[in-house]
GROMACS .gro file of C-alpha atoms in nm:
model
  265
    1UNK     CA    1  -0.143   2.951   2.901
    2UNK     CA    2  -0.395   3.234   2.975
    3UNK     CA    3  -0.267   3.415   2.675
    4UNK     CA    4  -0.307   3.127   2.432
    5UNK     CA    5  -0.681   3.066   2.589
    6UNK     CA    6  -0.762   3.424   2.521
    7UNK     CA    7  -0.625   3.411   2.182
    8UNK     CA    8  -0.815   3.078   2.100
    9UNK     CA    9  -1.166   3.162   2.265
   10UNK     CA   10  -1.274   3.404   1.974
   11UNK     CA   11  -1.160   3.131   1.717
   12UNK     CA   12  -1.350   2.847   1.906
   13UNK     CA   13  -1.653   3.080   1.943
   14UNK     CA   14  -1.660   3.171   1.572
   15UNK     CA   15  -1.619   2.806   1.479
   16UNK     CA   16  -1.888   2.697   1.705
   17UNK     CA   17  -2.131   2.979   1.585
   18UNK     CA   18  -2.080   2.895   1.221
   19UNK     CA   19  -2.071   2.504   1.236
   20UNK     CA   20  -2.173   2.392   1.580
   21UNK     CA   21  -2.471   2.590   1.622
   22UNK     CA   22  -2.626   2.482   1.278
   23UNK     CA   23  -2.549   2.141   1.325
   24UNK     CA   24  -2.724   2.132   1.656
   25UNK     CA   25  -3.026   2.319   1.532
   26UNK     CA   26  -3.078   2.093   1.228
   27UNK     CA   27  -3.033   1.784   1.428
   28UNK     CA   28  -3.271   1.916   1.707
   29UNK     CA   29  -3.524   2.006   1.404
   30UNK     CA   30  -3.481   1.653   1.242
   31UNK     CA   31  -3.544   1.498   1.577
   32UNK     CA   32  -3.859   1.684   1.651
   33UNK     CA   33  -3.993   1.621   1.281
   34UNK     CA   34  -3.937   1.267   1.292
   35UNK     CA   35  -4.084   1.217   1.633
   36UNK     CA   36  -4.382   0.983   1.610
   37UNK     CA   37  -4.276   0.868   1.268
   38UNK     CA   38  -4.331   0.490   1.275
   39UNK     CA   39  -4.046   0.399   1.032
   40UNK     CA   40  -3.805   0.629   1.213
   41UNK     CA   41  -3.917   0.496   1.546
   42UNK     CA   42  -3.841   0.125   1.430
   43UNK     CA   43  -3.504   0.221   1.278
   44UNK     CA   44  -3.383   0.478   1.526
   45UNK     CA   45  -3.468   0.842   1.496
   46UNK     CA   46  -3.127   0.955   1.610
   47UNK     CA   47  -2.949   0.735   1.342
   48UNK     CA   48  -3.208   0.857   1.091
   49UNK     CA   49  -3.140   1.229   1.156
   50UNK     CA   50  -2.769   1.168   1.141
   51UNK     CA   51  -2.792   1.018   0.798
   52UNK     CA   52  -3.024   1.305   0.687
   53UNK     CA   53  -2.781   1.551   0.837
   54UNK     CA   54  -2.489   1.407   0.659
   55UNK     CA   55  -2.662   1.416   0.315
   56UNK     CA   56  -2.748   1.782   0.377
   57UNK     CA   57  -2.373   1.849   0.477
   58UNK     CA   58  -2.262   1.656   0.154
   59UNK     CA   59  -2.489   1.851  -0.067
   60UNK     CA   60  -2.359   2.171   0.059
   61UNK     CA   61  -1.990   2.057  -0.002
   62UNK     CA   62  -2.052   1.876  -0.328
   63UNK     CA   63  -1.931   2.180  -0.540
   64UNK     CA   64  -1.596   2.173  -0.358
   65UNK     CA   65  -1.572   1.798  -0.385
   66UNK     CA   66  -1.672   1.809  -0.771
   67UNK     CA   67  -1.389   2.087  -0.811
   68UNK     CA   68  -1.144   1.872  -0.638
   69UNK     CA   69  -1.235   1.570  -0.845
   70UNK     CA   70  -1.211   1.746  -1.183
   71UNK     CA   71  -0.895   1.931  -1.094
   72UNK     CA   72  -0.716   1.600  -0.981
   73UNK     CA   73  -0.840   1.425  -1.291
   74UNK     CA   74  -0.702   1.709  -1.497
   75UNK     CA   75  -0.367   1.711  -1.339
   76UNK     CA   76  -0.347   1.305  -1.356
   77UNK     CA   77  -0.416   1.349  -1.730
   78UNK     CA   78  -0.151   1.597  -1.772
   79UNK     CA   79   0.099   1.393  -1.590
   80UNK     CA   80   0.028   1.091  -1.804
   81UNK     CA   81   0.083   1.305  -2.115
   82UNK     CA   82   0.424   1.395  -2.022
   83UNK     CA   83   0.497   1.076  -1.842
   84UNK     CA   84   0.762   0.962  -2.104
   85UNK     CA   85   0.958   1.305  -2.085
   86UNK     CA   86   0.949   1.272  -1.692
   87UNK     CA   87   1.086   0.925  -1.709
   88UNK     CA   88   1.369   1.043  -1.936
   89UNK     CA   89   1.442   1.345  -1.715
   90UNK     CA   90   1.450   1.111  -1.403
   91UNK     CA   91   1.676   0.880  -1.580
   92UNK     CA   92   1.911   1.150  -1.707
   93UNK     CA   93   1.957   1.321  -1.377
   94UNK     CA   94   1.895   1.052  -1.134
   95UNK     CA   95   2.224   1.115  -0.963
   96UNK     CA   96   2.180   1.472  -0.935
   97UNK     CA   97   1.868   1.552  -0.725
   98UNK     CA   98   1.883   1.916  -0.750
   99UNK     CA   99   1.908   1.933  -1.122
  100UNK     CA  100   1.641   1.665  -1.141
  101UNK     CA  101   1.409   1.888  -0.940
  102UNK     CA  102   1.498   2.206  -1.178
  103UNK     CA  103   1.411   2.006  -1.480
  104UNK     CA  104   1.118   1.857  -1.352
  105UNK     CA  105   1.002   2.208  -1.266
  106UNK     CA  106   1.093   2.354  -1.600
  107UNK     CA  107   0.901   2.051  -1.785
  108UNK     CA  108   0.586   2.139  -1.562
  109UNK     CA  109   0.607   2.486  -1.654
  110UNK     CA  110   0.663   2.423  -2.033
  111UNK     CA  111   0.349   2.222  -2.023
  112UNK     CA  112   0.160   2.477  -1.802
  113UNK     CA  113   0.100   2.218  -1.520
  114UNK     CA  114   0.072   2.333  -1.152
  115UNK     CA  115   0.205   2.029  -0.955
  116UNK     CA  116   0.055   2.197  -0.632
  117UNK     CA  117  -0.300   2.166  -0.796
  118UNK     CA  118  -0.277   1.816  -0.655
  119UNK     CA  119  -0.315   1.933  -0.323
  120UNK     CA  120  -0.672   2.029  -0.375
  121UNK     CA  121  -0.736   1.666  -0.280
  122UNK     CA  122  -0.693   1.779   0.086
  123UNK     CA  123  -0.997   2.012   0.056
  124UNK     CA  124  -1.287   1.775   0.131
  125UNK     CA  125  -1.095   1.630   0.453
  126UNK     CA  126  -0.988   1.980   0.556
  127UNK     CA  127  -1.347   2.092   0.532
  128UNK     CA  128  -1.496   1.786   0.701
  129UNK     CA  129  -1.261   1.805   1.006
  130UNK     CA  130  -1.435   2.104   1.169
  131UNK     CA  131  -1.752   1.928   1.100
  132UNK     CA  132  -1.669   1.613   1.271
  133UNK     CA  133  -1.531   1.789   1.583
  134UNK     CA  134  -1.852   1.985   1.611
  135UNK     CA  135  -2.050   1.659   1.548
  136UNK     CA  136  -1.856   1.503   1.838
  137UNK     CA  137  -1.939   1.773   2.078
  138UNK     CA  138  -2.313   1.779   1.981
  139UNK     CA  139  -2.320   1.399   2.029
  140UNK     CA  140  -2.139   1.423   2.367
  141UNK     CA  141  -2.399   1.674   2.520
  142UNK     CA  142  -2.686   1.523   2.322
  143UNK     CA  143  -2.836   1.376   2.637
  144UNK     CA  144  -2.868   1.740   2.793
  145UNK     CA  145  -2.949   1.942   2.461
  146UNK     CA  146  -3.115   1.734   2.212
  147UNK     CA  147  -3.500   1.601   2.232
  148UNK     CA  148  -3.405   1.230   2.234
  149UNK     CA  149  -3.368   0.966   2.510
  150UNK     CA  150  -3.307   0.663   2.286
  151UNK     CA  151  -2.980   0.671   2.082
  152UNK     CA  152  -3.044   0.325   1.922
  153UNK     CA  153  -3.004   0.284   1.542
  154UNK     CA  154  -3.049  -0.074   1.404
  155UNK     CA  155  -2.945  -0.218   1.752
  156UNK     CA  156  -2.638   0.018   1.779
  157UNK     CA  157  -2.598   0.277   2.053
  158UNK     CA  158  -2.478   0.577   1.858
  159UNK     CA  159  -2.382   0.763   2.186
  160UNK     CA  160  -2.143   0.476   2.267
  161UNK     CA  161  -1.811   0.363   2.110
  162UNK     CA  162  -1.810   0.007   1.935
  163UNK     CA  163  -1.630  -0.156   2.222
  164UNK     CA  164  -1.790   0.040   2.512
  165UNK     CA  165  -1.981  -0.176   2.778
  166UNK     CA  166  -2.345  -0.194   2.698
  167UNK     CA  167  -2.273  -0.182   2.332
  168UNK     CA  168  -2.373  -0.478   2.114
  169UNK     CA  169  -2.016  -0.537   1.982
  170UNK     CA  170  -2.077  -0.782   1.717
  171UNK     CA  171  -2.314  -0.532   1.548
  172UNK     CA  172  -2.146  -0.210   1.617
  173UNK     CA  173  -1.818  -0.298   1.500
  174UNK     CA  174  -1.975  -0.304   1.134
  175UNK     CA  175  -1.960   0.078   1.135
  176UNK     CA  176  -1.587   0.107   1.177
  177UNK     CA  177  -1.525  -0.163   0.915
  178UNK     CA  178  -1.768  -0.008   0.678
  179UNK     CA  179  -1.587   0.344   0.745
  180UNK     CA  180  -1.248   0.185   0.659
  181UNK     CA  181  -1.391  -0.027   0.363
  182UNK     CA  182  -1.558   0.288   0.204
  183UNK     CA  183  -1.251   0.506   0.255
  184UNK     CA  184  -1.050   0.229   0.084
  185UNK     CA  185  -1.296   0.225  -0.218
  186UNK     CA  186  -1.299   0.595  -0.227
  187UNK     CA  187  -0.918   0.609  -0.224
  188UNK     CA  188  -0.894   0.360  -0.505
  189UNK     CA  189  -1.145   0.537  -0.728
  190UNK     CA  190  -0.926   0.874  -0.695
  191UNK     CA  191  -0.630   0.701  -0.887
  192UNK     CA  192  -0.705   0.640  -1.227
  193UNK     CA  193  -0.605   0.304  -1.402
  194UNK     CA  194  -0.244   0.312  -1.482
  195UNK     CA  195  -0.193   0.628  -1.281
  196UNK     CA  196   0.117   0.500  -1.124
  197UNK     CA  197   0.308   0.487  -1.443
  198UNK     CA  198   0.330   0.879  -1.443
  199UNK     CA  199   0.489   0.849  -1.100
  200UNK     CA  200   0.852   0.783  -0.992
  201UNK     CA  201   0.913   0.495  -0.733
  202UNK     CA  202   0.884   0.723  -0.433
  203UNK     CA  203   0.555   0.877  -0.535
  204UNK     CA  204   0.390   0.528  -0.634
  205UNK     CA  205   0.511   0.392  -0.299
  206UNK     CA  206   0.358   0.703  -0.116
  207UNK     CA  207   0.025   0.643  -0.302
  208UNK     CA  208   0.021   0.254  -0.242
  209UNK     CA  209   0.092   0.332   0.126
  210UNK     CA  210  -0.172   0.607   0.168
  211UNK     CA  211  -0.429   0.361  -0.017
  212UNK     CA  212  -0.379   0.121   0.265
  213UNK     CA  213  -0.287   0.344   0.578
  214UNK     CA  214  -0.598   0.583   0.556
  215UNK     CA  215  -0.849   0.299   0.556
  216UNK     CA  216  -0.688   0.152   0.858
  217UNK     CA  217  -0.660   0.482   1.040
  218UNK     CA  218  -1.016   0.586   0.965
  219UNK     CA  219  -1.135   0.231   1.097
  220UNK     CA  220  -0.923   0.272   1.416
  221UNK     CA  221  -1.045   0.633   1.487
  222UNK     CA  222  -1.410   0.515   1.443
  223UNK     CA  223  -1.351   0.248   1.704
  224UNK     CA  224  -1.240   0.527   1.947
  225UNK     CA  225  -1.537   0.770   1.937
  226UNK     CA  226  -1.918   0.739   1.960
  227UNK     CA  227  -2.061   0.525   1.658
  228UNK     CA  228  -2.256   0.826   1.551
  229UNK     CA  229  -1.941   0.973   1.403
  230UNK     CA  230  -1.869   0.623   1.225
  231UNK     CA  231  -2.228   0.650   1.093
  232UNK     CA  232  -2.160   0.992   0.955
  233UNK     CA  233  -1.845   0.882   0.792
  234UNK     CA  234  -2.004   0.571   0.625
  235UNK     CA  235  -2.288   0.794   0.485
  236UNK     CA  236  -2.053   1.062   0.372
  237UNK     CA  237  -1.823   0.815   0.205
  238UNK     CA  238  -2.089   0.649   0.020
  239UNK     CA  239  -2.242   0.974  -0.077
  240UNK     CA  240  -1.871   1.058  -0.225
  241UNK     CA  241  -1.841   0.740  -0.389
  242UNK     CA  242  -2.164   0.787  -0.603
  243UNK     CA  243  -2.060   1.141  -0.684
  244UNK     CA  244  -1.705   1.033  -0.787
  245UNK     CA  245  -1.838   0.743  -1.007
  246UNK     CA  246  -2.057   0.987  -1.211
  247UNK     CA  247  -1.754   1.221  -1.243
  248UNK     CA  248  -1.456   0.997  -1.282
  249UNK     CA  249  -1.571   0.644  -1.309
  250UNK     CA  250  -1.429   0.345  -1.090
  251UNK     CA  251  -1.067   0.473  -1.126
  252UNK     CA  252  -0.800   0.196  -1.020
  253UNK     CA  253  -1.067   0.005  -0.821
  254UNK     CA  254  -1.077  -0.376  -0.925
  255UNK     CA  255  -1.440  -0.464  -1.018
  256UNK     CA  256  -1.608  -0.694  -1.263
  257UNK     CA  257  -1.578  -0.577  -1.625
  258UNK     CA  258  -1.955  -0.558  -1.673
  259UNK     CA  259  -1.988  -0.280  -1.403
  260UNK     CA  260  -1.721  -0.092  -1.586
  261UNK     CA  261  -1.906  -0.082  -1.918
  262UNK     CA  262  -1.988   0.265  -2.031
  263UNK     CA  263  -1.757   0.435  -1.757
  264UNK     CA  264  -1.422   0.549  -1.843
  265UNK     CA  265  -1.157   0.481  -1.571
   0.00000   0.00000   0.00000
C-alpha cells in the first residue's frame, strides 16, 4: 500500500498543481473582486464566481469540444453515406460474426473511415473529470481557504448537497434536475436526425440507452455532492449546448419546426 501511495503522490501533486491550484486561485480572485458588488451580494457571490469560473473553463476547452463535434459530425455523415452497403454486409454475413467484422472493417478502409474517431466524443468528459474532482476539493475546504462566509446562491446552499439538513430542498433539487435535463438535451443534439439508420440494432440500442442513462446518472451524482458541482455542470452544459447548436444544429432533439428554421440537423 505504501508503494502505491508513493507512486500516486507525484501524480496527485502534478494534477493539483496544474488544475487544483489555478481553480482555487481564480475562485479566490473572483470572490475578492465581487466583494461589495451589490448584484453579486444579492444573488450570492460564491455562485456568481462558480458561474464565471465555469465559463472561463469552457472557453479554454472550447477548441477541444469543437474538434470533437466536427469530427463526430464528419464520421456520422460518412457512416450515413455507406449505410446501404453496411446494411447489405450485415444481412449477408449475419450468421458469421467474424466474417461480418472483417467485411465491415474492409468497407471502412475502402472509404477511408476511421471507426475509432467516434471515440473523440469521450474527450470533453475525460477533460472535465479532473476539473470536477479539483472543484470538489476546493469546495470541501472553502470554509478554510476561500475569502467567503456565505455560500448561498439564489437561496441554495452551494456547500451542501440538495438533500442535506439545512438545505431548502424544494429549491436545491432544481440543480440536479437541470443537470440531468441539460445532459439529455446535449446528448440528443449530438445524434443527427436519422442517425440510427446508419447503425445496426445493437449500436442503435446502445445509443438509445446512453441517451437515457447518462442524464439519470448525472442527476443522481448531482444529488450526492455539494450543489456547487451541480451548478458547474448545469452552466457547463448550457455553454456546450449553445456551442453545439452553432456547429451542428439541434440534431435529433425534438423541437418546434420554427426553431429549426435555418439550421441543418
